[in-house]
PDB file of C-alpha atoms in Angstrom:
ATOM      1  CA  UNK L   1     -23.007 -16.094   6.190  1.00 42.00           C
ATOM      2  CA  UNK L   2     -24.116 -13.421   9.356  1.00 47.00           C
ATOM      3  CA  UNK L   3     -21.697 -10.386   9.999  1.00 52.00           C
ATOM      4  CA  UNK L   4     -18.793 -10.858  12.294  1.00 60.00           C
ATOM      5  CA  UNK L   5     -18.490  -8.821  15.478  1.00 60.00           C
ATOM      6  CA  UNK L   6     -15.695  -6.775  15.510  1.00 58.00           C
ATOM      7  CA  UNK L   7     -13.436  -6.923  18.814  1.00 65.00           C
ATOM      8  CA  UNK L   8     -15.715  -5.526  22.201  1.00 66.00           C
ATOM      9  CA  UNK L   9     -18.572  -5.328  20.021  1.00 61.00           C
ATOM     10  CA  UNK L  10     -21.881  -7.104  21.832  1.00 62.00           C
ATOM     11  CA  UNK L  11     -23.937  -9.579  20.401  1.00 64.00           C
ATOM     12  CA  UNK L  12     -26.395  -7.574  18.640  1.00 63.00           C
ATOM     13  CA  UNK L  13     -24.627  -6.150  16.239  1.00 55.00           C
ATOM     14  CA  UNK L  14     -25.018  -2.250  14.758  1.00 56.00           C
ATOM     15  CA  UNK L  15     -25.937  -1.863  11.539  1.00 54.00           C
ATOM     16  CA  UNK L  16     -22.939  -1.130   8.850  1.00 57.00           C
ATOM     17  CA  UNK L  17     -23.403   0.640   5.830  1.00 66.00           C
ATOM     18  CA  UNK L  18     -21.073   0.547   2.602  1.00 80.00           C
ATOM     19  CA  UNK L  19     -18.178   2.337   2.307  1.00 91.00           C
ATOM     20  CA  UNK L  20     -18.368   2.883  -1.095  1.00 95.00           C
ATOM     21  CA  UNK L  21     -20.563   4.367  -3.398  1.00 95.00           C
ATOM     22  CA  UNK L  22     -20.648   6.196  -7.310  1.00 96.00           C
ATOM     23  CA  UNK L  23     -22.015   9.322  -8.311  1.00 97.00           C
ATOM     24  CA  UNK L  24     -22.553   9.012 -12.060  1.00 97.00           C
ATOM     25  CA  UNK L  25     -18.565   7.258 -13.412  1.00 97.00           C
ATOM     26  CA  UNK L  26     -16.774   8.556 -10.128  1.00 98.00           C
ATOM     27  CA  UNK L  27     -16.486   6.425  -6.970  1.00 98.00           C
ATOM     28  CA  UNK L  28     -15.921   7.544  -3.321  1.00 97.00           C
ATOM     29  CA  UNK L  29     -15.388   6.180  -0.101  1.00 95.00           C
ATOM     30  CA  UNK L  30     -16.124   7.783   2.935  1.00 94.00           C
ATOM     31  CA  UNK L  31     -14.393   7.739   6.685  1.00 89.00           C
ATOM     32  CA  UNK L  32     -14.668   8.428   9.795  1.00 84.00           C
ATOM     33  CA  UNK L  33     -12.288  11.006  10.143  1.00 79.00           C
ATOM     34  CA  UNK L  34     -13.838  12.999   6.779  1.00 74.00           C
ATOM     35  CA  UNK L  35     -16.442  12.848   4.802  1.00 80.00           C
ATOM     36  CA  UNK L  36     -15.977  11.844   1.663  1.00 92.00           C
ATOM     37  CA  UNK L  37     -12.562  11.142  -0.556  1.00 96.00           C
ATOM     38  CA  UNK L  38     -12.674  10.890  -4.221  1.00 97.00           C
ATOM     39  CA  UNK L  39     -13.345  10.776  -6.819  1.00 98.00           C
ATOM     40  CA  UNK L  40     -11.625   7.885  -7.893  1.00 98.00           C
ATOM     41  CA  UNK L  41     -12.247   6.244 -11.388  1.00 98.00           C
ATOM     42  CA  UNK L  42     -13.054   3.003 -10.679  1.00 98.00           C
ATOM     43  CA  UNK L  43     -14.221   1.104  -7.313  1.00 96.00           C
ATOM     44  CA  UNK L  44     -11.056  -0.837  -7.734  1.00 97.00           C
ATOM     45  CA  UNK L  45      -9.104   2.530  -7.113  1.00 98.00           C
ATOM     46  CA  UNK L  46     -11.275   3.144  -4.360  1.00 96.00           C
ATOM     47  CA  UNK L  47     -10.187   0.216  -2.661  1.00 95.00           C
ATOM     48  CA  UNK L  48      -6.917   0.727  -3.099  1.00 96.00           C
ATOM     49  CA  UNK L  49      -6.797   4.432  -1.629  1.00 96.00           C
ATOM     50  CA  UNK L  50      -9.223   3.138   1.326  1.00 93.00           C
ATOM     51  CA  UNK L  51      -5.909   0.686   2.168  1.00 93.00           C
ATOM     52  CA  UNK L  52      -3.344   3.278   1.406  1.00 95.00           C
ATOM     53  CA  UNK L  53      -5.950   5.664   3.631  1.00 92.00           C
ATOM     54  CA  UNK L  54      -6.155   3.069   6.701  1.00 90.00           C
ATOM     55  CA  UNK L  55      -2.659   2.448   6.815  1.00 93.00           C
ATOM     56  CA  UNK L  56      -2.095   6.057   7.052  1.00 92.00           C
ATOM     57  CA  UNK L  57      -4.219   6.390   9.967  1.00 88.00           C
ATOM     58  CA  UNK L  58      -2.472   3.393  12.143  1.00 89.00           C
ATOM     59  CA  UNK L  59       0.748   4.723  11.521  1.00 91.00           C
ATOM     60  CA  UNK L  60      -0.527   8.299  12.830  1.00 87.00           C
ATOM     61  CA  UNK L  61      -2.107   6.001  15.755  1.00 85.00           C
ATOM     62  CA  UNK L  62       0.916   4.437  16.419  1.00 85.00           C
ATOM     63  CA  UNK L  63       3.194   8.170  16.638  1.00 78.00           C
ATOM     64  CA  UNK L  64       0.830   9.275  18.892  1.00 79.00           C
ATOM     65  CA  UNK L  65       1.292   6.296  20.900  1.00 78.00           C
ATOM     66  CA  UNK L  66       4.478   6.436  21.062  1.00 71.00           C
ATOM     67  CA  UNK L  67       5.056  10.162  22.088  1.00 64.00           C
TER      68      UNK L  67
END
């Protein structure tokens, strides 16, 4: 299983790193936009604030469109 272009992206393809990653029992994600959010309990919660995180984003993407 290779890595998937994502859209306009050429054929040799960037490397990605992880979002994620722990410092001792805490887990973080980090973005674009910032540096680093957390610390979140679990990689699970992570996740779950990446999503809550990205949709955030698209919806401020989509005002700004808009105006």
């Amino acid at each position: 299983m290779g890595i998937d272009n994502r859209s306009g992206e050429s054929e040799n393809i960037p490397f990605r790193t992880g979002r994620f990653y722990n410092v001792g029992s805490n887990w973080y994600f980090s973005s674009r936009e910032q540096a680093d959010l957390g610390p979140f309990l679990t990689k699970e919660a992570a996740t779950q604030a990446l999503l809550v995180y990205l949709q955030d984003i698209e919806t401020q993407n989509n005002l700004t469109i808009a105006s």
